[in-house]
Short mmCIF file of C-alpha atoms and ligand atoms in Angstrom, two decimals:
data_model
loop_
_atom_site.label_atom_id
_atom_site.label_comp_id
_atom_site.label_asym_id
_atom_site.label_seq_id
_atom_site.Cartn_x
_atom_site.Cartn_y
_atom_site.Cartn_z
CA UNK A 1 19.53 -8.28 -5.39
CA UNK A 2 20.56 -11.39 -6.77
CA UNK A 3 20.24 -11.92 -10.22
CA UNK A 4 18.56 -14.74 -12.28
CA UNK A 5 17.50 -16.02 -15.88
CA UNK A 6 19.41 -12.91 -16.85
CA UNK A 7 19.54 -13.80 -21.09
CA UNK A 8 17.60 -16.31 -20.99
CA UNK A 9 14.27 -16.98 -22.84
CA UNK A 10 10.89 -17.46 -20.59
CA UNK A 11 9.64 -20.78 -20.86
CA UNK A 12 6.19 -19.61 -21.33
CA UNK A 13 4.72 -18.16 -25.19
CA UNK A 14 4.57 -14.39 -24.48
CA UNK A 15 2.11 -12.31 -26.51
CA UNK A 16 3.73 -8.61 -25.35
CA UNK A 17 7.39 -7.67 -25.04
CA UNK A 18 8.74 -4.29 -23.59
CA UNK A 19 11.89 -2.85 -23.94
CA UNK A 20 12.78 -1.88 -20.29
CA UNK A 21 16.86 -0.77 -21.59
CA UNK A 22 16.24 2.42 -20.09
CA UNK A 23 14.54 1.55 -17.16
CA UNK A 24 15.39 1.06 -13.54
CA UNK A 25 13.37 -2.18 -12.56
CA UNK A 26 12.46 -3.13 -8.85
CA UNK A 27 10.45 -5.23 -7.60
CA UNK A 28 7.08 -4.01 -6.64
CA UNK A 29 7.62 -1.75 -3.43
CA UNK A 30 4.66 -3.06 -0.42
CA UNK A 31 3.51 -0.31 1.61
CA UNK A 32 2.82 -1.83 5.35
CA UNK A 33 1.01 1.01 7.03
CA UNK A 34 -1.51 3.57 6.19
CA UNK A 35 -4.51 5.12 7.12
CA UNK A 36 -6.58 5.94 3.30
CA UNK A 37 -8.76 8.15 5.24
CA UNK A 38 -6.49 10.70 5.96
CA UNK A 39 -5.66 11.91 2.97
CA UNK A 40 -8.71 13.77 3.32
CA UNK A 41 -7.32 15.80 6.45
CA UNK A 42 -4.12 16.29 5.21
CA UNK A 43 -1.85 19.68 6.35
CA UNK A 44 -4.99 20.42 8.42
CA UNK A 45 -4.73 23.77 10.61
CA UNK A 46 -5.70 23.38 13.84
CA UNK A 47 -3.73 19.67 14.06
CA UNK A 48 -0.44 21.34 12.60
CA UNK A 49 2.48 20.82 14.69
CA UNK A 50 1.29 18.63 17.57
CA UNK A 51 2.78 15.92 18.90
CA UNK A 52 0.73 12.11 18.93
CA UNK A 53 -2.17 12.33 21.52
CA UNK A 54 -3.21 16.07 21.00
CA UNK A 55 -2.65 15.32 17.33
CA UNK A 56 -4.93 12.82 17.59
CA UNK A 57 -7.12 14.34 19.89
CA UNK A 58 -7.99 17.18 17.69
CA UNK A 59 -8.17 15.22 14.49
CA UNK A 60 -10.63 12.66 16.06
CA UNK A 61 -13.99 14.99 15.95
CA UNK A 62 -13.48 15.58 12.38
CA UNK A 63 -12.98 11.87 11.19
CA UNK A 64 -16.02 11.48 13.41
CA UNK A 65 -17.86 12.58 10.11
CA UNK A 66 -16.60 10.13 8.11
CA UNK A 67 -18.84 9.02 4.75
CA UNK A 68 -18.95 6.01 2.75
CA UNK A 69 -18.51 8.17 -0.12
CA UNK A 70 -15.51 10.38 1.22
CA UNK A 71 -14.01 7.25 2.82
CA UNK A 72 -14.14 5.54 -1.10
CA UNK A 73 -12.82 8.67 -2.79
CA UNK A 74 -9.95 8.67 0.01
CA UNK A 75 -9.06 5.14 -0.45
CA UNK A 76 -8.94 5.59 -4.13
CA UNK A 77 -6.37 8.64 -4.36
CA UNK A 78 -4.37 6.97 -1.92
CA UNK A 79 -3.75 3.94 -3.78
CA UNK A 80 -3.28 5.88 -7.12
CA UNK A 81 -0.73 7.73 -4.91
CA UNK A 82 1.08 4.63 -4.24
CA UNK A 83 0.64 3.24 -7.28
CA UNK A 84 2.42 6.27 -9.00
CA UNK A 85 5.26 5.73 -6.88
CA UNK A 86 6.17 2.32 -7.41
CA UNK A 87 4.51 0.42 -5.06
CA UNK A 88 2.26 -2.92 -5.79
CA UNK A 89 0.78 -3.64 -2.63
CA UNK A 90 -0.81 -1.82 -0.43
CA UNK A 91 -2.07 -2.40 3.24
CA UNK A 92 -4.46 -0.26 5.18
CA UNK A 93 -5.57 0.40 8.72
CA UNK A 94 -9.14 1.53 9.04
CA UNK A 95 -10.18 1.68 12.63
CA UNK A 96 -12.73 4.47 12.13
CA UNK A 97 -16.33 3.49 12.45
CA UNK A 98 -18.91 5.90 12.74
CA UNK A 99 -23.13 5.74 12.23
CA UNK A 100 -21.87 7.18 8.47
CA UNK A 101 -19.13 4.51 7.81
CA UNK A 102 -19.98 0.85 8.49
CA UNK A 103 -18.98 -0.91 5.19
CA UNK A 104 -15.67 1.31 5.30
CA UNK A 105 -13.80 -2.10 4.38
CA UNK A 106 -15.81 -3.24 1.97
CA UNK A 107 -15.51 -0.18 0.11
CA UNK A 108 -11.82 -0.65 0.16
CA UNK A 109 -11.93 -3.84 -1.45
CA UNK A 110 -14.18 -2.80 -3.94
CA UNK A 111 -11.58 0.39 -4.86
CA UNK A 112 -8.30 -1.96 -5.18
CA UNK A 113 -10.03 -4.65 -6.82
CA UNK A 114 -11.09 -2.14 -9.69
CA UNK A 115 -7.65 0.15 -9.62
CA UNK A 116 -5.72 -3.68 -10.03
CA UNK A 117 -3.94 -3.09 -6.79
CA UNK A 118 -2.68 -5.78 -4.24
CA UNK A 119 -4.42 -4.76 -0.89
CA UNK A 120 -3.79 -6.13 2.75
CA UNK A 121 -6.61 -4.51 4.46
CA UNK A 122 -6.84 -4.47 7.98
CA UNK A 123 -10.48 -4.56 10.11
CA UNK A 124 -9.37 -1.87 12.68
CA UNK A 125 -11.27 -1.35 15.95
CA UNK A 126 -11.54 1.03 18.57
CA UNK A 127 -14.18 0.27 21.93
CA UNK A 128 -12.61 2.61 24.66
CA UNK A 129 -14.04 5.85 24.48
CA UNK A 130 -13.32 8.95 25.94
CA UNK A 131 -16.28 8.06 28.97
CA UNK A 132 -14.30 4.81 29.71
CA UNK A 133 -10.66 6.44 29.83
CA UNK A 134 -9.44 6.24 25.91
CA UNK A 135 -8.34 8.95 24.16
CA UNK A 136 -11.25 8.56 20.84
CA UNK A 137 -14.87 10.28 21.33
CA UNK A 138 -17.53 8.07 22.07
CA UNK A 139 -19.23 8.23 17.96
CA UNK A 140 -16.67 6.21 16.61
CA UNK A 141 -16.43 3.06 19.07
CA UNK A 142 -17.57 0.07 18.15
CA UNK A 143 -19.13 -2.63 21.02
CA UNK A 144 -16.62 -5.51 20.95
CA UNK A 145 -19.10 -7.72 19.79
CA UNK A 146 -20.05 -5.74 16.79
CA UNK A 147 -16.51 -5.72 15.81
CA UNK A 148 -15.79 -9.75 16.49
CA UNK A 149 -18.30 -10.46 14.38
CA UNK A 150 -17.92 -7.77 11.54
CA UNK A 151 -14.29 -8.95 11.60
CA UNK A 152 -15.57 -12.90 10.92
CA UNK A 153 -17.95 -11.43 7.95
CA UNK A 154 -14.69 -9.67 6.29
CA UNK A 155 -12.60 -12.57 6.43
CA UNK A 156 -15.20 -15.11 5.49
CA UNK A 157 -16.00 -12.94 1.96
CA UNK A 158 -13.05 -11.33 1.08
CA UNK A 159 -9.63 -13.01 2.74
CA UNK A 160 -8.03 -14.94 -0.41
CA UNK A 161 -5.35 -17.66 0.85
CA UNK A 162 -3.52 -18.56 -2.13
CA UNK A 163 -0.39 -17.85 -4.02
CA UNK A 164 -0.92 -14.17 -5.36
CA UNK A 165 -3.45 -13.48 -3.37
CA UNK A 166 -5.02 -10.02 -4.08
CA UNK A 167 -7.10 -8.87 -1.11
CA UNK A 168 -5.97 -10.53 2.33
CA UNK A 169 -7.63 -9.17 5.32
CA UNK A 170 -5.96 -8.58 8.63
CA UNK A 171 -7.80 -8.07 12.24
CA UNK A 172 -6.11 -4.53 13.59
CA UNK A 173 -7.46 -2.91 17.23
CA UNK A 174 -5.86 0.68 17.07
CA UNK A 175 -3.81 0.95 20.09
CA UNK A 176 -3.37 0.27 23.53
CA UNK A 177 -4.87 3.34 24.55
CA UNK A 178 -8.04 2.40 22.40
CA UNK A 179 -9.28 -0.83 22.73
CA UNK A 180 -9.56 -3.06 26.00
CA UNK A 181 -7.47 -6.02 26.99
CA UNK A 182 -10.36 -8.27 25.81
CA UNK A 183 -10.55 -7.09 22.22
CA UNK A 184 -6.53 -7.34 21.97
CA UNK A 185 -6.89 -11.33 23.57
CA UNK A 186 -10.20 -11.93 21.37
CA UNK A 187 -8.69 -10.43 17.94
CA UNK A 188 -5.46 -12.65 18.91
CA UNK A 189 -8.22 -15.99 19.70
CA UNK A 190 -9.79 -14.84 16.21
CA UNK A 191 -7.04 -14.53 13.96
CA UNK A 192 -5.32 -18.09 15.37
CA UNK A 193 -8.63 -19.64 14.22
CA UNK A 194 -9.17 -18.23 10.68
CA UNK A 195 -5.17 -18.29 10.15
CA UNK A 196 -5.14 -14.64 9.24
CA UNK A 197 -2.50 -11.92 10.68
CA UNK A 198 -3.03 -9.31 13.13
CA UNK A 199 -1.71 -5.70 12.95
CA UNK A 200 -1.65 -2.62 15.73
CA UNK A 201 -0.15 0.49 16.29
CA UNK A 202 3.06 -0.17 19.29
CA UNK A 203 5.35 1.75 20.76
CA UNK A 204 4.94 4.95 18.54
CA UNK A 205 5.60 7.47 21.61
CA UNK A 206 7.30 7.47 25.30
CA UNK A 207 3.41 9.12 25.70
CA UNK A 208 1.82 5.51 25.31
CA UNK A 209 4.88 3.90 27.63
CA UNK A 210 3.44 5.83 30.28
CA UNK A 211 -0.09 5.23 29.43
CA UNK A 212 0.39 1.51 29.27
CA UNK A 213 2.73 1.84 32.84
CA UNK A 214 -0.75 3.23 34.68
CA UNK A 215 -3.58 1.55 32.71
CA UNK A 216 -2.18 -2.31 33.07
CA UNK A 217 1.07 -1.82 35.58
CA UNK A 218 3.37 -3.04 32.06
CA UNK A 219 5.32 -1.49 29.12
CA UNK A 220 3.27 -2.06 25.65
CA UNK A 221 5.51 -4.93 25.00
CA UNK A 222 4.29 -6.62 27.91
CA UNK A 223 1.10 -5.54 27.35
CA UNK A 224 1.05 -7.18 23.84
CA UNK A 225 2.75 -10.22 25.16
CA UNK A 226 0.04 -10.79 27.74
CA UNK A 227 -2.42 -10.33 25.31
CA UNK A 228 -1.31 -13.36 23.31
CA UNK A 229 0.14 -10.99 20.12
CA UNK A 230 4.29 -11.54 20.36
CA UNK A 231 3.96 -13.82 17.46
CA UNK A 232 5.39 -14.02 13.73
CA UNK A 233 1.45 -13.56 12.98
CA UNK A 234 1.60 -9.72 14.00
CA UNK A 235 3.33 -6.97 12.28
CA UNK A 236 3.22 -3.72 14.65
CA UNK A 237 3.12 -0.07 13.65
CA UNK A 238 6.43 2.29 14.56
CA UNK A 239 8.02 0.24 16.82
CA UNK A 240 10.41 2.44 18.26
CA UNK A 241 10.37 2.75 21.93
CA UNK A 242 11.92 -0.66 22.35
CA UNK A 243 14.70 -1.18 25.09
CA UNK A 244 17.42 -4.46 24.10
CA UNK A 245 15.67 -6.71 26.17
CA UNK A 246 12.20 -6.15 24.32
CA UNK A 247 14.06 -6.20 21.04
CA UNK A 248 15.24 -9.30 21.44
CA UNK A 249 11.73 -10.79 22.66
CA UNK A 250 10.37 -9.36 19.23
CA UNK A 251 13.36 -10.94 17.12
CA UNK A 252 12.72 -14.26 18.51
CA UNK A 253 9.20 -14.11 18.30
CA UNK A 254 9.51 -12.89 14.56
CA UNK A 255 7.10 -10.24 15.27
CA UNK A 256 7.26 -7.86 12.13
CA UNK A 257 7.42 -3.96 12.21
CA UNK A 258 6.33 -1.41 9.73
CA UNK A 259 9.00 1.70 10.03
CA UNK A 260 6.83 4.90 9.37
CA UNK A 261 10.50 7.22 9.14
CA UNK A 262 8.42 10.16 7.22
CA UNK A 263 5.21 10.05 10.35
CA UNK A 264 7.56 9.65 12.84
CA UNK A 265 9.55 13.41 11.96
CA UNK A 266 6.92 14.90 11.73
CA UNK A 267 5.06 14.12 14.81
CA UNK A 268 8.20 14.13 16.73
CA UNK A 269 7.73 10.19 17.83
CA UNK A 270 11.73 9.12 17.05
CA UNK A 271 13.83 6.59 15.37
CA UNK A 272 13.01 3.07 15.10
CA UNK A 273 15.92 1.32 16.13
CA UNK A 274 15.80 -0.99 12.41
CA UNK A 275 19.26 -2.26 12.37
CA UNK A 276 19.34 -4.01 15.97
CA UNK A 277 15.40 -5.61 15.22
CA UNK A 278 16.48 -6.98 11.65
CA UNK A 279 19.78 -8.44 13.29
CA UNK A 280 17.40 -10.30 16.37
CA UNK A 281 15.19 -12.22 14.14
CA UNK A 282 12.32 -9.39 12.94
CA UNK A 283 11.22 -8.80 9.15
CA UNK A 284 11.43 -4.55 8.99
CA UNK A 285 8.78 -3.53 6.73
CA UNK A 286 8.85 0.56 5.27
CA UNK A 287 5.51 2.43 5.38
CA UNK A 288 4.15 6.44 4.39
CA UNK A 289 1.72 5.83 7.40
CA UNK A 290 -1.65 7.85 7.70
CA UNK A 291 -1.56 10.86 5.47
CA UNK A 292 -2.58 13.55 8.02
CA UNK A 293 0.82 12.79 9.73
CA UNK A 294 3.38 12.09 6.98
CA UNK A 295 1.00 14.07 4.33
CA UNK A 296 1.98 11.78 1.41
CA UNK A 297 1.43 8.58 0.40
CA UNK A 298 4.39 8.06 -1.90
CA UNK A 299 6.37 5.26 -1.05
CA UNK A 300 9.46 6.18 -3.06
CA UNK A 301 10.07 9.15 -1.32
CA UNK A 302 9.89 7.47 1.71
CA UNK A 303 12.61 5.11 0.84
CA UNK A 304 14.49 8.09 0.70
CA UNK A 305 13.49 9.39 4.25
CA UNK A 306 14.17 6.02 5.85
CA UNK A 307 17.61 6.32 4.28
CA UNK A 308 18.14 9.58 5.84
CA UNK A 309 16.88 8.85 8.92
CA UNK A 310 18.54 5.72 9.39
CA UNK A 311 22.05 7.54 9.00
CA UNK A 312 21.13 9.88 11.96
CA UNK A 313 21.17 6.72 14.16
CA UNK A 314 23.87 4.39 12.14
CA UNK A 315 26.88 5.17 10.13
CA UNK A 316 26.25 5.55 6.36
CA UNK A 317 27.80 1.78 5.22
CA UNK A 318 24.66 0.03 7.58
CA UNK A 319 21.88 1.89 6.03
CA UNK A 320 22.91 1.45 2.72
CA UNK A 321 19.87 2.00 -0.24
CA UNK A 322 20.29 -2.02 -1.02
CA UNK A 323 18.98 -2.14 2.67
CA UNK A 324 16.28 0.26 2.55
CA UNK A 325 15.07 -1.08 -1.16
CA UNK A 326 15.04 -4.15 1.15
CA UNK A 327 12.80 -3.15 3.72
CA UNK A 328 10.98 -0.98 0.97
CA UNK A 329 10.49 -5.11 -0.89
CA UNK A 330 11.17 -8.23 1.29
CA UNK A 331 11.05 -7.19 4.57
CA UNK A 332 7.65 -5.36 3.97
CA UNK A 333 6.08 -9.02 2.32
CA UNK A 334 7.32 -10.75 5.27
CA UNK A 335 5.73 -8.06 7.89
CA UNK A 336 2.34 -8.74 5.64
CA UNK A 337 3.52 -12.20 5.44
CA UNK A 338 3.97 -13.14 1.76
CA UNK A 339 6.33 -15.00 0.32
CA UNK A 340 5.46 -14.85 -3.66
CA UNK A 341 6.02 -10.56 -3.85
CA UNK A 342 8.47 -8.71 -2.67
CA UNK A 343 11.61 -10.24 -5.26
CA UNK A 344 12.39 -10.62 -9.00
CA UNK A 345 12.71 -14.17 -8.87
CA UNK A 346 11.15 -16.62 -10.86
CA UNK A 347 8.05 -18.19 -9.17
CA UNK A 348 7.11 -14.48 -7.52
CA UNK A 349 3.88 -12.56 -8.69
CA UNK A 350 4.45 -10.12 -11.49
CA UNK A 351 4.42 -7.10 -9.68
CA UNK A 352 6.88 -4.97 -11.23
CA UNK A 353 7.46 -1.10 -10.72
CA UNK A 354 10.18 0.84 -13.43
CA UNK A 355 11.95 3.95 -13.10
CA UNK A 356 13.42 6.33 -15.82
CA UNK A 357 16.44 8.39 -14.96
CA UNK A 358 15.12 11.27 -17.31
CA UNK A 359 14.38 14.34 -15.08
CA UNK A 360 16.92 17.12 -14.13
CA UNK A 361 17.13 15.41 -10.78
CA UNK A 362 19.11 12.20 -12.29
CA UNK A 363 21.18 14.21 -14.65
CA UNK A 364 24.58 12.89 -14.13
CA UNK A 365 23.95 9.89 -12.03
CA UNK A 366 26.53 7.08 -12.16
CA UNK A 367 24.51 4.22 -9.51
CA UNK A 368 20.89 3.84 -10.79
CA UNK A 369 19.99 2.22 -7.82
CA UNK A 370 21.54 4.39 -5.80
CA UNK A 371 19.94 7.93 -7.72
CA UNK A 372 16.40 6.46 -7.28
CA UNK A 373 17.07 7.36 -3.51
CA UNK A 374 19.80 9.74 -3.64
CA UNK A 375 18.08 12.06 -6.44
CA UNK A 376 15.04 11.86 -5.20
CA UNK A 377 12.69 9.71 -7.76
CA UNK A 378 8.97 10.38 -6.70
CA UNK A 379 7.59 8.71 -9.67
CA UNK A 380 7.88 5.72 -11.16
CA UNK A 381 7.17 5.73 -15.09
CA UNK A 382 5.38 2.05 -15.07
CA UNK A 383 4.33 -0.53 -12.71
CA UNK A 384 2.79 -3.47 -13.20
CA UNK A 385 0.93 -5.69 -11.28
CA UNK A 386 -0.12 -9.40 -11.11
CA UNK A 387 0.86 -8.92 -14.72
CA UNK A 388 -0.88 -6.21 -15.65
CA UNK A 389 0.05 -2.54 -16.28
CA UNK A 390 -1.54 0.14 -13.58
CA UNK A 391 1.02 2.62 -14.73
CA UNK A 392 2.22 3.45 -18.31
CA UNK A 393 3.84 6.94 -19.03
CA UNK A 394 3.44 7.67 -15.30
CA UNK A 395 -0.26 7.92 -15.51
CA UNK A 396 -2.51 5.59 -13.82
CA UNK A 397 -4.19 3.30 -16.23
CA UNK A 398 -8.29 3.77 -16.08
CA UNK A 399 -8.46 6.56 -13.77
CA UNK A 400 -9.04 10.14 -14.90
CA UNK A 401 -6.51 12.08 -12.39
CA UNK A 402 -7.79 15.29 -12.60
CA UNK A 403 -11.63 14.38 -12.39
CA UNK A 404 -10.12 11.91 -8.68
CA UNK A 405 -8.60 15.08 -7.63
CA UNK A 406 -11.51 17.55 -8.12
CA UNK A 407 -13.58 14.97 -6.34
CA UNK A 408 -11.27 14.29 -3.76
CA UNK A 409 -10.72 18.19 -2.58
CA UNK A 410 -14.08 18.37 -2.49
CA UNK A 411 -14.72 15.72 0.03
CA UNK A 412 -12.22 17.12 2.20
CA UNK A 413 -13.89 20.25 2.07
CA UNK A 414 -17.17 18.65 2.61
CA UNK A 415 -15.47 16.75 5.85
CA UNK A 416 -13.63 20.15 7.19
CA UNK A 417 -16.82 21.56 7.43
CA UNK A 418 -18.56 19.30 9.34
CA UNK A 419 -17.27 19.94 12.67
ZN1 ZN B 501 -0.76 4.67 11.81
#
């Protein structure tokens, strides 16, 4: 990271000073990928140790249930989560719509707009049901119209366009395998006209390669391409079924990808390829995913994860931590396409996230930098954003933990039983 003003004074009066001497500082990490919701179905039962499509399969008739008030007590742990671990931004994917959950986005916006948290939220979609060929059950499609125009109302109250903008909105059909070809074309029509970006889930399995293969005769690649999305405005999910050919397509497009290391072990998916899609042109973004396949929402362990990973495919001098703190900071603002977060330069927001080196874990740690992803750090002991603490003493500021948690448990117990 390069450094700047280092001993200077700021040009500005300042009415608060903090001694950060014993701090690690980074720049705000930006979480490109998650699914709030599923915190509440977290290390369920009956969807352990499945692989994507009978993962999802099972887990589809519970979220079927969905509440407003489960889906704003979900949303609100998960960004504490993320907040606790460093990270600044955070972007969600919420496709689920059910008779119980209309103003699911809304009552996102309201959550990170009181917490103090950047959000990218995403106006997911799903219209092929399981009586038309998709894998979802017919209770939580949408008619494409319905969607089109819930997706203009979103962006027209709540998409904010300037520097340090703190709620952008996003338009984001699931999948291949769960919206038609005329959502993916009309969400790609939609977003070129409002100038907002657009966000799906690609190439996650070698399941949905074959899927794509007999629904539409084409790879998902060419299924995206056709359906006017292999542009820098799109930043896909996973990404990791890619062959060189298609890599290069998405480099020279500038198409971003959120890397989901953490969600892809567990459900078995594999290993983006991260190295070769960086080198052809694409901003690589890090993400916890959905928390009912990575189970966590903590964004500094999962810069430890992609580090791991990543040295099962390279050698250990190409995924260095300076490269995952990368993807963990610049490459995820470019996939959400920002250009004032993500650094420690002047003229960036003040989105700030600092680590102390005091737990048994550090003890005898020579590389800060390195120890925050070698040792492990899960926590970071302040963040700040847009200037203002969120995290002091590595407590949430304004939120009483305990009381979310209580709350929270109960909801998912309230949601288990439903089915
Ligand atoms: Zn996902």
């Amino acid at each position: 990271m390069e450094k700047v003003a280092g001993g200077q004074q700021p040009h500005q009066p300042v009415n608060e000073t903090f001694d950060a001497s014993e701090h690690v500082l980074l720049p705000g990490l930006v979480n490109t990928h998650h699914h709030f919701y599923q915190t509440l179905t977290r290390a369920y039962s009956p969807a352990l140790n499945k692989e994507l499509f009978p993962w999802l399969t099972t887990l589809y008739d519970v979220w079927a249930n969905l509440n407003d008030s489960q889906m704003a007590l979900a949303s609100e742990l998960a960004m504490v989560e993320l907040l606790m671990s460093g990270c600044t931004t955070v972007a969600d994917h919420h496709y689920v719509f059910s008779g119980a959950l209309v103003n699911a986005i809304d009552c996102q916006v309201e959550t990170a707009q009181r917490l103090g948290v950047r959000a990218a939220l995403t106006r997911g979609s799903m219209s092929v049901g399981r009586d038309d060929g998709g894998l979802p059950p017919q209770t939580v499609v949408q008619d494409e119209q319905t969607i089109v125009d819930d997706s203009q109302r979103l962006i027209d109250r709540y998409h904010q366009r300037a520097e340090g903008a703190m709620t952008t909105i996003a338009l984001a059909p699931c999948s291949p395998f769960s919206v038609s070809r005329e959502l993916m074309r009309e969400s790609a029509r939609l977003a070129e006209k409002n100038d907002v970006r657009l966000h799906t889930h690609l190439a996650e399995t070698e399941d949905e390669t074959a899927y794509c293969q007999k629904l539409f005769g084409m790879r998902p690649l060419d299924y995206l391409e056709d359906s006017g999305w292999l542009t820098d405005r799109t930043w896909l999910a996973h990404g990791i079924h890619f062959n060189d050919d298609e890599i290069q397509r998405l480099g020279r497009a500038g198409t971003g990808i959120a890397h989901c290391p953490s969600s892809n072990m567990v459900l078995g998916s594999g290993l983006c390829r991260t190295l070769e899609l960086e080198a052809a042109g694409s901003p690589v973004g890090l993400a916890v995913d959905g928390s009912a396949s990575s189970d966590h929402s903590n964004l500094a362990s999962e810069m430890r994860q992609a580090l791991l990973l990543g040295r099962l495919r390279y050698s250990p001098s190409q995924v260095t931590h300076e490269a995952v703190i990368r993807w963990a900071t610049q490459g995820s603002a470019r996939c959400l396409g920002r250009t004032d977060i993500g650094g420690l330069e002047p003229g960036q927001q003040a989105d700030l996230a600092l680590f102390k080196l005091d737990e048994p874990r550090f003890s005898g740690a020579e590389n800060p930098l390195a120890a925050l992803l070698l040792c492990g750090a899960q926590r970071a002991d302040r963040v700040m954003v847009a200037g203002r603490w969120r995290v002091t003493g590595g407590q949430p500021c304004d939120v009483d933990l305990d009381a979310l948690m209580a709350r929270h448990d109960e909801a998912a117990r309230q949601l288990r039983r439903a089915i």
